[in-house]
Amino acid sequence: AAKQRGKANWVRFTPEMERPVVADAQLGAELRRGLENGEFHVVYQPLVDLHLNRVIGVEALVRWQHPTRGVISPIEFIPAAERTGLIVPLGRFVLRETCMQAAAWLAEFGPEVLQKAGPNVSVRQLHDPDFVNDVRAALADSGLPGELLVLELTESAVLRGHQVSRALHELHDMGVRLALDDFGTGESSLSLLRAFPASIVKLDKSFVDGIEFDEDGTPEANARQAVARAVIQMAGALDLDTVAEGIENEEQAERLRRLGYSLGQGFHLAEPMSPAQVAAMLADQRAIHAA
Ligand code: C2E
Ligand code: MG
Ligand code: MG
Ligand code: MG
């Protein structure tokens, strides 16, 4: 039925949708077709040193250029890609693209500028028995050193089971770095961080939103500050790097600097952009710092 209705009636998936199975079947077919037709591409959001105001890496974010609907956000299709299993080939595509692109930037701009590059990885990919080999192959084919690859995982992904834990330790042994994304929103615990070979925690945007307004001393503002402070203290004690996500203005950046954050990401610093735009930004930065 979905097929007969055709592209014009393409169903927009929303979590509230009553019959996700039907929507998934249709969206799954669209995703599969899109993958075959090369409709996916990767954009890169710079990671910025908050003190030096320099780019030191990138996060890779997937985009879907749909033939009739324009660019679709990952928030709209990643959940369905996970449920249908298509996240495995899609994630492999993003991983390979990122490694190739990062290796090219490393060659052009050097290791000060490209210290970290990496995609988001879904729990479904971690359960795929080929995942570790896919990463190894992507590194070998691109020539990117494993130490530069940062895989972003969520706490809930990491919490799931023995097989995942083995894959994570194998990746760690290959030198690949693991980042805990959206930190503070899941079941964050110290024992998780001790058991998990992470090297980076990313403070979720929800703790950055409004962090500049503590003067009124509202309980919410105090709680945000307390979490941001606790995360940086814990990261320091465990020797982890931290990245603050979703910085939208200079007041937030300044507050985070004062709390001890040295790396940040957000629209105020740089938006997700095309590879050509990243290269232009890195070239500008090189010119400024060479001057
Ligand atoms: P995330 O990994 O936490 O990525 C950060 C998201 O926040 C990105 O949205 C980015 O564009 C957005 N962002 C960055 N700075 C700001 C800011 O200052 N303000 C606001 N409002 N937003 C900001 P995007 O690209 O739409 O991705 C959304 C989520 O989709 C990602 O969250 C990630 O969980 C998932 N995702 C994206 N690409 C992939 C992928 O290739 N594979 C998987 N499994 N998930 C992906
Ligand atoms: Mg991420
Ligand atoms: Mg994030
Ligand atoms: Mg987030």
Coordinates of C-alpha atoms and ligand atoms in Angstrom, one line a residue:
A1 CA 0.0 0.0 0.0
A2 CA 2.8 2.4 0.9
K3 CA 4.4 1.7 -2.5
Q4 CA 1.1 2.4 -4.3
R5 CA 0.7 5.7 -2.6
G6 CA 4.0 6.8 -3.9
K7 CA 6.4 9.6 -3.1
A8 CA 3.8 12.3 -3.1
N9 CA 2.2 10.8 0.0
W10 CA 5.4 10.1 1.8
V11 CA 4.6 9.8 5.5
R12 CA 6.4 12.0 7.9
F13 CA 7.4 9.9 10.9
T14 CA 6.7 11.4 14.3
P15 CA 7.0 9.6 17.6
E16 CA 3.4 10.2 18.3
M17 CA 2.4 8.4 15.2
E18 CA -0.1 5.7 16.0
R19 CA 1.1 3.0 13.6
P20 CA 4.9 3.3 13.5
V21 CA 5.1 -0.1 11.9
V22 CA 3.4 1.1 8.7
A23 CA 5.4 4.3 8.8
D24 CA 8.6 2.4 9.3
A25 CA 7.9 0.1 6.3
Q26 CA 7.4 3.1 4.1
L27 CA 10.3 5.2 5.5
G28 CA 12.5 2.1 5.5
A29 CA 11.9 1.6 1.8
E30 CA 12.6 5.3 1.2
L31 CA 15.8 5.1 3.3
R32 CA 17.0 2.1 1.4
R33 CA 16.3 3.8 -2.0
G34 CA 18.0 6.9 -0.7
L35 CA 21.1 5.0 0.3
E36 CA 21.2 3.3 -3.1
N37 CA 20.8 6.7 -4.9
G38 CA 23.4 8.5 -2.9
E39 CA 21.0 10.9 -1.3
F40 CA 22.9 11.1 2.0
H41 CA 25.8 13.3 2.8
V42 CA 27.7 14.4 5.8
V43 CA 28.1 17.9 7.2
Y44 CA 30.7 18.8 9.9
Q45 CA 30.4 20.9 12.9
P46 CA 33.6 22.3 14.2
L47 CA 34.8 21.6 17.8
V48 CA 36.4 24.8 19.1
D49 CA 39.1 25.5 21.7
L50 CA 37.2 28.0 23.9
H51 CA 40.4 29.8 25.1
L52 CA 42.3 30.0 21.8
N53 CA 39.2 30.4 19.7
R54 CA 40.5 27.8 17.2
V55 CA 39.0 24.8 15.5
I56 CA 40.5 21.5 16.8
G57 CA 38.2 19.0 15.3
V58 CA 34.8 18.2 13.9
E59 CA 31.7 16.2 14.6
A60 CA 30.1 14.5 11.6
L61 CA 26.4 14.8 11.2
V62 CA 24.4 13.1 8.5
R63 CA 21.9 14.8 6.2
W64 CA 19.3 13.4 3.8
Q65 CA 18.8 15.3 0.5
H66 CA 15.4 13.9 -0.3
P67 CA 14.4 14.2 -4.0
T68 CA 11.1 15.8 -3.3
R69 CA 11.2 16.9 0.4
G70 CA 14.5 18.7 0.5
V71 CA 17.0 18.3 3.3
I72 CA 15.6 16.1 6.1
S73 CA 17.1 16.3 9.6
P74 CA 18.5 13.2 11.3
I75 CA 16.1 13.7 14.1
E76 CA 13.3 12.7 11.7
F77 CA 14.9 9.6 10.2
I78 CA 17.5 8.1 12.6
P79 CA 14.9 6.5 14.9
A80 CA 13.3 4.7 11.9
A81 CA 16.7 3.8 10.5
E82 CA 17.5 2.2 13.9
R83 CA 14.2 0.3 14.1
T84 CA 14.5 -1.0 10.5
G85 CA 18.2 -1.8 10.8
L86 CA 19.2 0.5 8.0
I87 CA 21.3 2.5 10.4
V88 CA 23.9 -0.2 9.9
P89 CA 24.7 0.5 6.2
L90 CA 23.9 4.2 6.8
G91 CA 26.3 4.4 9.7
R92 CA 28.9 2.6 7.8
F93 CA 28.6 5.2 5.0
V94 CA 28.9 8.1 7.5
L95 CA 31.9 6.4 9.2
R96 CA 33.8 5.9 5.9
E97 CA 33.0 9.4 4.6
T98 CA 34.2 10.9 7.9
C99 CA 37.5 9.0 7.9
M100 CA 38.2 9.9 4.2
Q101 CA 37.4 13.6 4.8
A102 CA 39.3 13.8 8.1
A103 CA 42.4 12.2 6.5
A104 CA 42.3 14.7 3.7
W105 CA 42.1 17.6 6.2
L106 CA 44.8 16.1 8.3
A107 CA 47.1 16.0 5.3
E108 CA 46.3 19.6 4.3
F109 CA 46.1 21.3 7.7
G110 CA 48.1 19.2 10.1
P111 CA 47.5 17.6 13.5
E112 CA 47.0 20.8 15.5
V113 CA 43.9 21.5 13.6
L114 CA 42.5 18.0 13.3
Q115 CA 42.8 16.4 16.7
K116 CA 39.4 14.8 16.7
A117 CA 36.9 13.8 14.0
G118 CA 34.0 11.5 14.3
P119 CA 30.5 10.4 13.7
N120 CA 27.6 9.4 16.1
V121 CA 27.1 5.7 16.5
S122 CA 23.9 4.0 17.3
V123 CA 23.5 1.1 19.7
R124 CA 22.3 -1.0 16.8
Q125 CA 25.6 -0.5 15.1
L126 CA 27.5 -1.6 18.2
H127 CA 25.5 -4.8 18.2
D128 CA 26.5 -5.5 14.6
P129 CA 29.2 -8.2 14.6
D130 CA 31.0 -6.5 11.8
F131 CA 31.2 -3.1 13.4
V132 CA 34.8 -3.3 14.8
N133 CA 36.0 -4.6 11.5
D134 CA 34.2 -1.8 9.6
V135 CA 36.0 0.7 11.8
R136 CA 39.4 -1.0 11.2
A137 CA 38.8 -1.0 7.5
A138 CA 37.7 2.6 7.3
L139 CA 40.9 3.6 9.1
A140 CA 43.1 1.4 6.9
D141 CA 41.4 2.6 3.7
S142 CA 41.6 6.3 4.6
G143 CA 44.9 6.3 6.4
L144 CA 43.4 8.2 9.3
P145 CA 45.2 7.4 12.6
G146 CA 42.8 5.7 15.0
E147 CA 43.7 8.2 17.7
L148 CA 41.9 10.9 15.7
L149 CA 38.7 9.0 15.3
V150 CA 36.1 9.8 18.0
L151 CA 33.0 7.7 18.1
E152 CA 30.1 9.5 19.8
L153 CA 27.9 7.1 21.9
T154 CA 25.1 7.7 24.3
E155 CA 25.0 6.4 27.8
S156 CA 22.1 4.2 27.1
A157 CA 24.0 2.6 24.2
V158 CA 27.0 1.9 26.4
L159 CA 24.9 0.4 29.2
R160 CA 23.7 -2.4 27.0
G161 CA 25.4 -5.6 27.6
H162 CA 28.4 -7.7 27.2
Q163 CA 28.8 -7.7 23.4
V164 CA 28.8 -4.0 23.3
S165 CA 31.4 -3.8 26.1
R166 CA 33.7 -6.1 24.2
A167 CA 33.4 -4.1 21.0
L168 CA 34.1 -0.9 22.9
H169 CA 37.2 -2.4 24.4
E170 CA 38.4 -3.7 21.1
L171 CA 38.0 -0.2 19.6
H172 CA 39.8 1.3 22.6
D173 CA 42.7 -1.1 22.0
M174 CA 42.9 0.1 18.4
G175 CA 43.5 3.6 19.7
V176 CA 40.0 4.9 18.7
R177 CA 38.5 7.3 21.2
L178 CA 35.0 7.1 22.6
A179 CA 32.9 10.1 23.6
L180 CA 29.8 9.9 25.8
D181 CA 27.3 12.2 24.0
D182 CA 24.5 14.1 25.5
F183 CA 26.1 13.6 28.9
G184 CA 23.8 14.2 31.9
T185 CA 20.6 13.2 30.1
G186 CA 20.9 9.5 30.5
E187 CA 21.7 7.2 33.4
S188 CA 25.0 8.9 34.1
S189 CA 26.9 7.1 36.8
L190 CA 30.5 7.1 38.0
S191 CA 30.6 3.3 37.8
L192 CA 29.6 3.5 34.1
L193 CA 32.4 5.9 33.4
R194 CA 34.9 3.7 35.2
A195 CA 33.8 0.6 33.3
F196 CA 33.6 2.3 30.0
P197 CA 36.8 3.2 28.1
A198 CA 35.7 6.8 27.3
S199 CA 38.1 9.6 26.8
I200 CA 35.6 12.4 26.2
V201 CA 32.3 13.5 27.8
K202 CA 30.0 15.9 26.0
L203 CA 27.9 18.0 28.4
D204 CA 24.4 18.1 26.9
K205 CA 23.0 21.3 25.5
S206 CA 20.2 21.2 28.1
F207 CA 22.7 22.2 30.8
V208 CA 24.2 24.9 28.6
D209 CA 20.8 26.5 27.8
G210 CA 20.4 29.4 30.2
I211 CA 23.6 28.7 32.0
E212 CA 24.5 32.4 31.6
F213 CA 21.5 33.4 33.9
D214 CA 22.5 32.3 37.3
E215 CA 22.3 35.7 38.9
D216 CA 18.6 35.3 39.8
G217 CA 19.5 32.1 41.7
T218 CA 16.5 30.2 40.5
P219 CA 16.6 26.5 41.4
E220 CA 16.8 25.5 37.7
A221 CA 19.7 27.8 37.0
N222 CA 21.5 26.6 40.1
A223 CA 20.9 23.0 39.1
R224 CA 22.3 23.6 35.6
Q225 CA 25.4 25.2 37.0
A226 CA 25.8 22.4 39.5
V227 CA 25.6 19.7 36.8
A228 CA 28.1 21.6 34.6
R229 CA 30.5 21.9 37.6
A230 CA 30.1 18.3 38.7
V231 CA 30.7 17.0 35.2
I232 CA 33.9 19.0 34.8
Q233 CA 35.1 17.9 38.2
M234 CA 34.4 14.3 37.5
A235 CA 36.0 14.5 34.1
G236 CA 39.1 16.0 35.7
A237 CA 39.3 13.3 38.3
L238 CA 38.9 10.6 35.6
D239 CA 41.3 12.3 33.2
L240 CA 38.6 12.8 30.5
D241 CA 38.3 15.6 28.0
T242 CA 35.1 17.6 28.1
V243 CA 33.1 19.3 25.3
A244 CA 30.2 21.6 26.1
E245 CA 27.4 21.3 23.4
G246 CA 25.0 23.8 22.0
I247 CA 26.7 27.0 22.9
E248 CA 24.5 29.8 21.4
N249 CA 26.1 33.0 22.7
E250 CA 29.2 34.5 24.1
E251 CA 27.8 34.7 27.6
Q252 CA 27.4 31.0 27.7
A253 CA 30.9 30.4 26.3
E254 CA 32.4 32.7 29.0
R255 CA 30.5 31.0 31.8
L256 CA 31.7 27.6 30.6
R257 CA 35.3 28.8 30.3
R258 CA 35.1 30.0 33.9
L259 CA 33.7 26.7 35.0
G260 CA 36.8 25.1 33.4
Y261 CA 35.5 23.9 30.0
S262 CA 38.1 24.3 27.3
L263 CA 36.3 22.8 24.3
G264 CA 32.9 23.7 22.9
Q265 CA 30.5 23.3 20.1
G266 CA 27.5 25.4 19.1
F267 CA 25.9 27.7 16.6
H268 CA 27.7 30.7 18.3
L269 CA 31.1 29.1 17.5
A270 CA 30.3 27.4 14.2
E271 CA 27.3 25.7 12.6
P272 CA 27.4 22.3 10.8
M273 CA 28.8 23.0 7.3
S274 CA 29.9 21.4 4.1
P275 CA 33.4 20.0 3.7
A276 CA 34.3 23.0 1.4
Q277 CA 33.2 25.4 4.1
V278 CA 35.3 23.6 6.8
A279 CA 38.3 23.7 4.5
A280 CA 37.8 27.5 4.0
M281 CA 37.5 28.0 7.7
L282 CA 40.7 26.0 8.4
A283 CA 42.6 27.9 5.7
D284 CA 41.5 31.2 7.2
Q285 CA 42.5 30.1 10.6
R286 CA 45.9 29.0 9.3
A287 CA 46.4 32.4 7.7
I288 CA 45.5 34.3 10.9
H289 CA 47.8 32.2 13.1
A290 CA 50.7 32.3 10.6
A291 CA 50.5 36.1 10.4
Ligands
C2E1 P1 24.1 15.2 18.6 O1 25.0 14.1 18.3 O2 23.9 15.6 20.0 O3 24.5 16.4 17.7 C1 24.3 17.8 18.0 C2 23.1 18.3 17.4 O4 22.9 19.6 17.9 C3 23.2 18.5 15.8 O5 21.9 18.4 15.3 C4 23.7 19.9 15.7 O6 23.4 20.5 14.5 C5 22.9 20.6 16.8 N1 23.5 21.8 17.3 C6 24.8 22.1 17.4 N2 25.0 23.3 18.0 C7 23.8 23.7 18.3 C8 23.3 25.0 18.9 O7 24.1 25.8 19.3 N3 22.0 25.1 19.1 C9 21.1 24.1 18.7 N4 19.8 24.3 18.9 N5 21.5 23.0 18.1 C10 22.8 22.8 17.9 P2 21.5 17.4 14.1 O8 22.6 17.5 13.1 O9 20.1 17.7 13.7 O10 21.6 16.0 14.7 C11 20.7 15.6 15.7 C12 21.0 14.3 16.3 O11 20.9 13.3 15.4 C13 22.5 14.2 16.8 O12 22.6 14.8 18.1 C14 22.7 12.7 16.8 O13 22.2 12.1 18.0 C15 21.8 12.3 15.6 N6 22.7 12.0 14.5 C16 23.1 12.9 13.5 N7 23.9 12.3 12.6 C17 23.9 11.0 12.9 C18 24.6 9.8 12.3 O14 25.3 9.9 11.3 N8 24.3 8.6 13.0 C19 23.6 8.6 14.1 N9 23.4 7.3 14.7 N10 23.0 9.6 14.7 C20 23.2 10.8 14.1
MG2 MG 26.9 13.8 18.8
MG3 MG 25.5 15.6 21.3
MG4 MG 23.0 16.7 22.4

